[in-house]
Amino acid sequence: MQNKPNKTEKLQKLVDIIKDVEVAMMTTIEDDGCMRSRPMRAVQTNPNGEIWFFTGYESGKSHEIQHDSHVNLSYAKPSDEVYVSISGRAYLSKDKAKIDELWSPTQKAWFPQGKDDPNIGLIRVEVEKAEYWDAPNSTMIQLYGMAKATLTGESAKTGDNQKINLK
Amino acid sequence: MQNKPNKTEKLQKLVDIIKDVEVAMMTTIEDDGCMRSRPMRAVQTNPNGEIWFFTGYESGKSHEIQHDSHVNLSYAKPSDEVYVSISGRAYLSKDKAKIDELWSPTQKAWFPQGKDDPNIGLIRVEVEKAEYWDAPNSTMIQLYGMAKATLTGESAKTGDNQKINLK
């Protein structure tokens, strides 16, 4: 029977994977129900279950998340056979203090006028649940309720996946 | 001004990327609107815009696509800075002739009873539109209407992406 990592290890492993892979495919839902994804690089990943991205305030994805806040963030690193699915809710923000905190010169490629660019915006993703697949066992590890910070335990399921509730 | 690949080249490039990356993250919508993704390896990618996968007939994703057929397939190869988003519709099938055609011994890991495993099923994704991002220019190439086979041209947009209609 395989070793069962504890919940702190699983959460840390998830955060490590996200930071290693760096680029997420963020999937949103258009008004007609069609699902689109695009590569996005997070600027901050917080242990409390928030992931932050810069975005054009007037953009397809901004409109989509204002219409339906459900998003999926998938991370894939085929060379390591590592895959992550994060189910969450995305919120658009123009919070100046947070923009200041997260700004770096690399953002100038998208916001030539800098932090005060009229089109600068942020997407805050609140993580509701997460699953990850990790070679070589193709074991699926599931983490639920990451948006809330208190950890509670739950016994592992039988079979080849494990579930953890984070409440 | 950058070179503009013609539509046949773009379509071929998209198919080449999909075949090279191999593993898609397939995102589906749960009954409550939550979006989940999981790694899936296609067993056939057709130029007419159909992509086929094996699946457990009784499985979370099967239920989800029967409830809402919209799916997104994202392909990511961070080492090459290549990303693809495919918007489409997914349909569940138990077609015996197609199962026979697509079967290979590698599937035994999931269907121990072989082609006649009671839980064996197929997902057929019909591609409606596709976008891909390719280093080093981070140019977004968009292909629309891939489910239909006749190609028509449309002039490129200004800026850093190109659109093509495939009708």
Short mmCIF file of C-alpha atoms in Angstrom, two decimals:
data_model
loop_
_atom_site.label_atom_id
_atom_site.label_comp_id
_atom_site.label_asym_id
_atom_site.label_seq_id
_atom_site.Cartn_x
_atom_site.Cartn_y
_atom_site.Cartn_z
CA MET A 1 0.00 0.00 0.00
CA GLN A 2 1.40 3.36 -0.91
CA ASN A 3 2.55 5.99 1.58
CA LYS A 4 -0.13 8.55 2.40
CA PRO A 5 1.22 12.09 2.61
CA ASN A 6 -0.48 14.23 5.27
CA LYS A 7 -2.57 17.23 4.32
CA THR A 8 0.10 19.83 4.97
CA GLU A 9 2.46 17.93 2.68
CA LYS A 10 -0.21 17.69 0.00
CA LEU A 11 -0.96 21.40 0.15
CA GLN A 12 2.71 22.27 0.06
CA LYS A 13 3.18 19.87 -2.85
CA LEU A 14 0.36 21.58 -4.74
CA VAL A 15 1.83 25.03 -4.16
CA ASP A 16 5.27 23.74 -5.21
CA ILE A 17 3.83 22.33 -8.44
CA ILE A 18 2.03 25.55 -9.27
CA LYS A 19 5.14 27.63 -8.66
CA ASP A 20 7.30 25.23 -10.67
CA VAL A 21 4.97 25.02 -13.68
CA GLU A 22 4.27 28.80 -13.48
CA VAL A 23 1.86 29.09 -16.39
CA ALA A 24 -1.77 28.12 -15.90
CA MET A 25 -4.37 27.63 -18.57
CA MET A 26 -7.30 29.64 -17.20
CA THR A 27 -10.65 28.42 -18.56
CA THR A 28 -13.68 30.71 -18.48
CA ILE A 29 -17.22 30.48 -19.78
CA GLU A 30 -18.50 32.75 -22.50
CA ASP A 31 -22.07 34.09 -22.56
CA ASP A 32 -23.12 31.32 -24.94
CA GLY A 33 -21.69 28.57 -22.70
CA CYS A 34 -18.58 28.03 -24.82
CA MET A 35 -15.39 27.45 -22.80
CA ARG A 36 -12.14 29.23 -23.66
CA SER A 37 -8.73 28.98 -22.05
CA ARG A 38 -5.56 31.03 -22.29
CA PRO A 39 -2.10 30.92 -20.69
CA MET A 40 -1.74 33.11 -17.60
CA ARG A 41 1.20 33.58 -15.27
CA ALA A 42 0.29 34.18 -11.61
CA VAL A 43 2.02 37.03 -9.82
CA GLN A 44 1.17 35.77 -6.34
CA THR A 45 0.05 32.41 -4.91
CA ASN A 46 -1.10 32.60 -1.30
CA PRO A 47 -1.38 29.76 1.21
CA ASN A 48 -4.89 30.99 2.05
CA GLY A 49 -6.06 29.83 -1.37
CA GLU A 50 -5.86 33.02 -3.45
CA ILE A 51 -4.01 33.25 -6.75
CA TRP A 52 -3.50 36.67 -8.38
CA PHE A 53 -3.00 37.59 -12.04
CA PHE A 54 -2.71 40.82 -13.97
CA THR A 55 -5.23 41.31 -16.76
CA GLY A 56 -6.47 43.87 -19.18
CA TYR A 57 -9.51 45.33 -17.43
CA GLU A 58 -11.38 45.49 -20.73
CA SER A 59 -10.75 42.02 -22.13
CA GLY A 60 -12.61 38.91 -23.14
CA LYS A 61 -11.73 37.04 -19.98
CA SER A 62 -12.69 39.99 -17.76
CA HIS A 63 -16.11 40.11 -19.36
CA GLU A 64 -16.48 36.35 -19.05
CA ILE A 65 -15.70 36.22 -15.34
CA GLN A 66 -18.02 39.11 -14.60
CA HIS A 67 -20.76 37.12 -16.32
CA ASP A 68 -19.84 33.80 -14.69
CA SER A 69 -17.17 33.75 -12.00
CA HIS A 70 -16.46 30.02 -12.26
CA VAL A 71 -12.97 29.28 -13.56
CA ASN A 72 -10.64 26.36 -13.90
CA LEU A 73 -6.87 26.74 -13.67
CA SER A 74 -4.98 23.81 -15.11
CA TYR A 75 -1.24 23.36 -14.78
CA ALA A 76 0.57 20.82 -16.93
CA LYS A 77 4.20 19.78 -17.09
CA PRO A 78 4.17 16.82 -19.46
CA SER A 79 7.93 16.26 -19.14
CA ASP A 80 7.38 15.44 -15.45
CA GLU A 81 3.90 13.93 -15.93
CA VAL A 82 2.51 16.43 -13.46
CA TYR A 83 -1.01 17.83 -13.86
CA VAL A 84 -3.15 20.07 -11.64
CA SER A 85 -6.78 21.12 -11.81
CA ILE A 86 -7.98 24.01 -9.65
CA SER A 87 -11.70 24.81 -9.50
CA GLY A 88 -12.40 28.29 -8.26
CA ARG A 89 -14.08 31.65 -8.56
CA ALA A 90 -12.47 34.63 -10.24
CA TYR A 91 -13.02 38.28 -9.36
CA LEU A 92 -11.89 41.39 -11.23
CA SER A 93 -10.19 44.16 -9.27
CA LYS A 94 -8.66 47.59 -9.81
CA ASP A 95 -7.42 47.87 -6.22
CA LYS A 96 -4.53 50.36 -6.40
CA ALA A 97 -2.75 49.12 -3.30
CA LYS A 98 -2.73 45.56 -4.59
CA ILE A 99 -1.61 46.68 -8.05
CA ASP A 100 1.27 48.56 -6.41
CA GLU A 101 2.17 45.50 -4.36
CA LEU A 102 2.17 43.12 -7.33
CA TRP A 103 3.61 45.42 -10.03
CA SER A 104 6.95 44.63 -11.59
CA PRO A 105 8.73 46.02 -14.68
CA THR A 106 7.91 42.86 -16.68
CA GLN A 107 4.27 43.97 -16.73
CA LYS A 108 5.23 46.95 -18.91
CA ALA A 109 4.96 44.72 -21.99
CA TRP A 110 1.19 44.62 -21.42
CA PHE A 111 0.72 47.94 -19.60
CA PRO A 112 3.02 50.43 -21.31
CA GLN A 113 1.78 53.30 -19.15
CA GLY A 114 2.84 51.43 -16.00
CA LYS A 115 0.84 51.05 -12.82
CA ASP A 116 -1.51 53.85 -13.86
CA ASP A 117 -2.28 52.35 -17.25
CA PRO A 118 -6.02 52.87 -17.74
CA ASN A 119 -6.49 49.24 -18.73
CA ILE A 120 -4.61 47.67 -15.82
CA GLY A 121 -6.56 45.21 -13.72
CA LEU A 122 -6.20 42.18 -11.49
CA ILE A 123 -7.92 38.82 -11.35
CA ARG A 124 -8.14 37.22 -7.93
CA VAL A 125 -8.91 33.48 -8.07
CA GLU A 126 -10.32 31.95 -4.90
CA VAL A 127 -9.55 28.24 -4.90
CA GLU A 128 -12.47 25.99 -3.98
CA LYS A 129 -10.97 22.63 -4.76
CA ALA A 130 -7.87 21.18 -6.32
CA GLU A 131 -6.73 17.88 -7.74
CA TYR A 132 -3.31 16.86 -8.89
CA TRP A 133 -1.80 13.92 -10.73
CA ASP A 134 1.81 12.99 -10.16
CA ALA A 135 4.09 10.44 -11.83
CA PRO A 136 5.06 7.69 -11.57
CA ASN A 137 1.94 6.29 -9.91
CA SER A 138 -0.62 8.42 -11.73
CA THR A 139 -2.07 8.90 -8.28
CA MET A 140 -4.74 11.54 -8.12
CA ILE A 141 -4.58 13.65 -5.01
CA GLN A 142 -7.64 15.72 -4.27
CA LEU A 143 -7.75 18.78 -2.04
CA TYR A 144 -11.06 20.43 -1.31
CA GLY A 145 -12.07 23.74 0.09
CA MET A 146 -8.73 25.45 -0.20
CA ALA A 147 -10.30 28.92 -0.07
CA LYS A 148 -10.64 28.58 3.65
CA ALA A 149 -7.55 28.43 5.78
CA THR A 150 -8.23 26.05 8.67
CA LEU A 151 -7.15 22.49 8.13
CA THR A 152 -9.24 19.51 9.16
CA GLY A 153 -8.42 15.92 8.49
CA GLU A 154 -10.38 13.19 6.81
CA SER A 155 -9.39 9.58 6.35
CA ALA A 156 -8.04 8.59 2.95
CA LYS A 157 -10.28 6.87 0.46
CA THR A 158 -9.45 3.40 -0.74
CA GLY A 159 -8.08 3.02 -4.25
CA ASP A 160 -5.66 5.24 -6.06
CA ASN A 161 -6.71 8.69 -4.97
CA GLN A 162 -6.76 10.54 -1.71
CA LYS A 163 -9.07 13.31 -0.58
CA ILE A 164 -8.45 16.02 1.94
CA ASN A 165 -10.77 18.69 3.26
CA LEU A 166 -9.30 22.05 4.07
CA LYS A 167 -11.87 24.08 5.94
CA MET B 1 5.65 43.07 -40.04
CA GLN B 2 5.66 39.41 -39.23
CA ASN B 3 5.13 36.61 -41.75
CA LYS B 4 1.53 35.46 -41.94
CA PRO B 5 1.18 31.67 -42.26
CA ASN B 6 -1.70 30.61 -44.49
CA LYS B 7 -4.67 28.75 -43.09
CA THR B 8 -3.53 25.29 -44.12
CA GLU B 9 -0.22 25.88 -42.37
CA LYS B 10 -2.00 27.09 -39.25
CA LEU B 11 -4.29 24.05 -39.14
CA GLN B 12 -1.39 21.70 -39.70
CA LYS B 13 0.59 23.54 -37.01
CA LEU B 14 -2.28 23.10 -34.58
CA VAL B 15 -2.56 19.37 -35.30
CA ASP B 16 1.23 19.03 -34.97
CA ILE B 17 1.16 20.76 -31.58
CA ILE B 18 -1.65 18.57 -30.31
CA LYS B 19 0.11 15.42 -31.41
CA ASP B 20 3.43 16.58 -29.94
CA VAL B 21 2.02 17.62 -26.55
CA GLU B 22 -0.23 14.50 -26.47
CA VAL B 23 -1.93 15.13 -23.13
CA ALA B 24 -4.84 17.55 -22.97
CA MET B 25 -6.44 18.96 -19.87
CA MET B 26 -10.13 18.43 -20.57
CA THR B 27 -12.34 20.88 -18.65
CA THR B 28 -15.99 20.07 -18.05
CA ILE B 29 -18.79 21.72 -16.11
CA GLU B 30 -20.36 20.07 -13.10
CA ASP B 31 -24.08 20.35 -12.30
CA ASP B 32 -23.39 23.22 -9.88
CA GLY B 33 -21.39 25.20 -12.47
CA CYS B 34 -18.01 24.30 -11.00
CA MET B 35 -15.32 23.56 -13.62
CA ARG B 36 -13.03 20.56 -13.33
CA SER B 37 -10.20 19.44 -15.56
CA ARG B 38 -8.21 16.23 -15.85
CA PRO B 39 -5.38 14.94 -18.08
CA MET B 40 -6.59 12.93 -21.09
CA ARG B 41 -4.61 11.38 -23.92
CA ALA B 42 -6.37 11.37 -27.32
CA VAL B 43 -6.38 8.14 -29.28
CA GLN B 44 -7.27 9.81 -32.58
CA THR B 45 -7.12 13.37 -33.90
CA ASN B 46 -8.92 13.84 -37.22
CA PRO B 47 -8.45 16.65 -39.74
CA ASN B 48 -12.25 17.06 -39.84
CA GLY B 49 -12.13 18.44 -36.31
CA GLU B 50 -12.90 15.36 -34.19
CA ILE B 51 -10.73 14.24 -31.30
CA TRP B 52 -11.40 10.85 -29.66
CA PHE B 53 -10.64 9.65 -26.12
CA PHE B 54 -11.36 6.49 -24.16
CA THR B 55 -13.28 7.00 -20.93
CA GLY B 56 -15.00 5.08 -18.20
CA TYR B 57 -18.64 5.10 -19.27
CA GLU B 58 -19.72 5.60 -15.67
CA SER B 59 -17.44 8.41 -14.56
CA GLY B 60 -17.59 11.98 -13.35
CA LYS B 61 -16.64 13.44 -16.68
CA SER B 62 -19.15 11.28 -18.55
CA HIS B 63 -21.93 12.54 -16.33
CA GLU B 64 -20.75 16.10 -16.71
CA ILE B 65 -20.70 16.05 -20.51
CA GLN B 66 -24.11 14.45 -20.68
CA HIS B 67 -25.38 17.31 -18.54
CA ASP B 68 -23.48 20.03 -20.45
CA SER B 69 -21.60 19.07 -23.60
CA HIS B 70 -19.36 22.15 -23.64
CA VAL B 71 -15.71 21.29 -23.07
CA ASN B 72 -12.35 22.95 -23.30
CA LEU B 73 -9.21 21.04 -24.22
CA SER B 74 -6.03 22.83 -23.30
CA TYR B 75 -2.59 21.70 -24.36
CA ALA B 76 0.50 23.15 -22.70
CA LYS B 77 4.17 22.55 -23.29
CA PRO B 78 5.86 25.15 -21.09
CA SER B 79 9.37 24.09 -22.13
CA ASP B 80 8.53 25.22 -25.69
CA GLU B 81 6.17 28.04 -24.61
CA VAL B 82 3.41 26.46 -26.66
CA TYR B 83 -0.23 26.64 -25.55
CA VAL B 84 -3.49 25.61 -27.22
CA SER B 85 -7.11 26.16 -26.31
CA ILE B 86 -9.81 24.15 -28.07
CA SER B 87 -13.47 24.98 -27.49
CA GLY B 88 -15.80 22.18 -28.42
CA ARG B 89 -18.63 19.83 -27.66
CA ALA B 90 -18.15 16.37 -26.20
CA TYR B 91 -20.33 13.33 -26.79
CA LEU B 92 -20.28 9.98 -25.06
CA SER B 93 -20.32 6.83 -27.19
CA LYS B 94 -20.31 3.05 -26.82
CA ASP B 95 -20.00 2.44 -30.55
CA LYS B 96 -18.46 -1.03 -30.84
CA ALA B 97 -16.94 -0.53 -34.28
CA LYS B 98 -15.18 2.65 -33.15
CA ILE B 99 -14.00 1.00 -29.94
CA ASP B 100 -12.55 -1.85 -32.03
CA GLU B 101 -10.86 0.65 -34.34
CA LEU B 102 -9.29 2.67 -31.53
CA TRP B 103 -8.45 -0.15 -29.07
CA SER B 104 -4.85 -0.90 -28.19
CA PRO B 105 -3.27 -3.05 -25.45
CA THR B 106 -2.26 0.07 -23.46
CA GLN B 107 -5.96 0.58 -22.67
CA LYS B 108 -5.95 -2.61 -20.59
CA ALA B 109 -4.66 -0.63 -17.63
CA TRP B 110 -8.07 1.08 -17.45
CA PHE B 111 -10.24 -1.66 -19.02
CA PRO B 112 -8.93 -4.95 -17.70
CA GLN B 113 -11.65 -6.93 -19.46
CA GLY B 114 -10.52 -5.54 -22.82
CA LYS B 115 -12.74 -4.21 -25.57
CA ASP B 116 -15.80 -5.82 -23.98
CA ASP B 117 -15.21 -4.28 -20.57
CA PRO B 118 -18.66 -3.20 -19.35
CA ASN B 119 -17.34 0.24 -18.42
CA ILE B 120 -15.58 1.01 -21.70
CA GLY B 121 -16.67 4.15 -23.50
CA LEU B 122 -15.50 6.85 -25.87
CA ILE B 123 -15.65 10.62 -25.81
CA ARG B 124 -15.83 12.32 -29.19
CA VAL B 125 -14.92 16.02 -29.06
CA GLU B 126 -16.12 18.14 -31.97
CA VAL B 127 -13.88 21.17 -32.26
CA GLU B 128 -15.70 24.48 -32.70
CA LYS B 129 -12.81 26.87 -32.36
CA ALA B 130 -9.15 26.81 -31.48
CA GLU B 131 -6.49 29.28 -30.44
CA TYR B 132 -2.81 28.73 -30.00
CA TRP B 133 0.11 30.67 -28.61
CA ASP B 134 3.59 30.03 -29.90
CA ALA B 135 7.02 31.32 -28.83
CA PRO B 136 8.98 33.41 -29.40
CA ASN B 137 6.52 36.12 -30.39
CA SER B 138 3.70 35.13 -28.05
CA THR B 139 1.56 35.46 -31.15
CA MET B 140 -1.93 34.21 -30.68
CA ILE B 141 -3.26 32.36 -33.67
CA GLN B 142 -6.98 31.80 -33.74
CA LEU B 143 -8.81 29.19 -35.81
CA TYR B 144 -12.56 29.17 -35.83
CA GLY B 145 -15.10 26.68 -36.92
CA MET B 146 -12.78 23.71 -37.17
CA ALA B 147 -15.67 21.23 -36.94
CA LYS B 148 -16.47 21.92 -40.55
CA ALA B 149 -14.02 20.90 -43.21
CA THR B 150 -14.07 23.52 -45.96
CA LEU B 151 -11.49 26.27 -45.66
CA THR B 152 -12.23 29.91 -46.39
CA GLY B 153 -9.84 32.76 -45.94
CA GLU B 154 -10.14 35.99 -44.03
CA SER B 155 -7.65 38.80 -43.87
CA ALA B 156 -5.45 38.97 -40.80
CA LYS B 157 -6.28 41.37 -38.02
CA THR B 158 -3.84 44.10 -37.11
CA GLY B 159 -1.83 43.63 -33.95
CA ASP B 160 -0.40 40.43 -32.58
CA ASN B 161 -2.98 37.83 -33.41
CA GLN B 162 -4.38 36.32 -36.55
CA LYS B 163 -7.79 34.83 -37.17
CA ILE B 164 -8.86 32.23 -39.66
CA ASN B 165 -12.32 30.91 -40.44
CA LEU B 166 -12.61 27.28 -41.38
CA LYS B 167 -16.09 26.64 -42.71
#
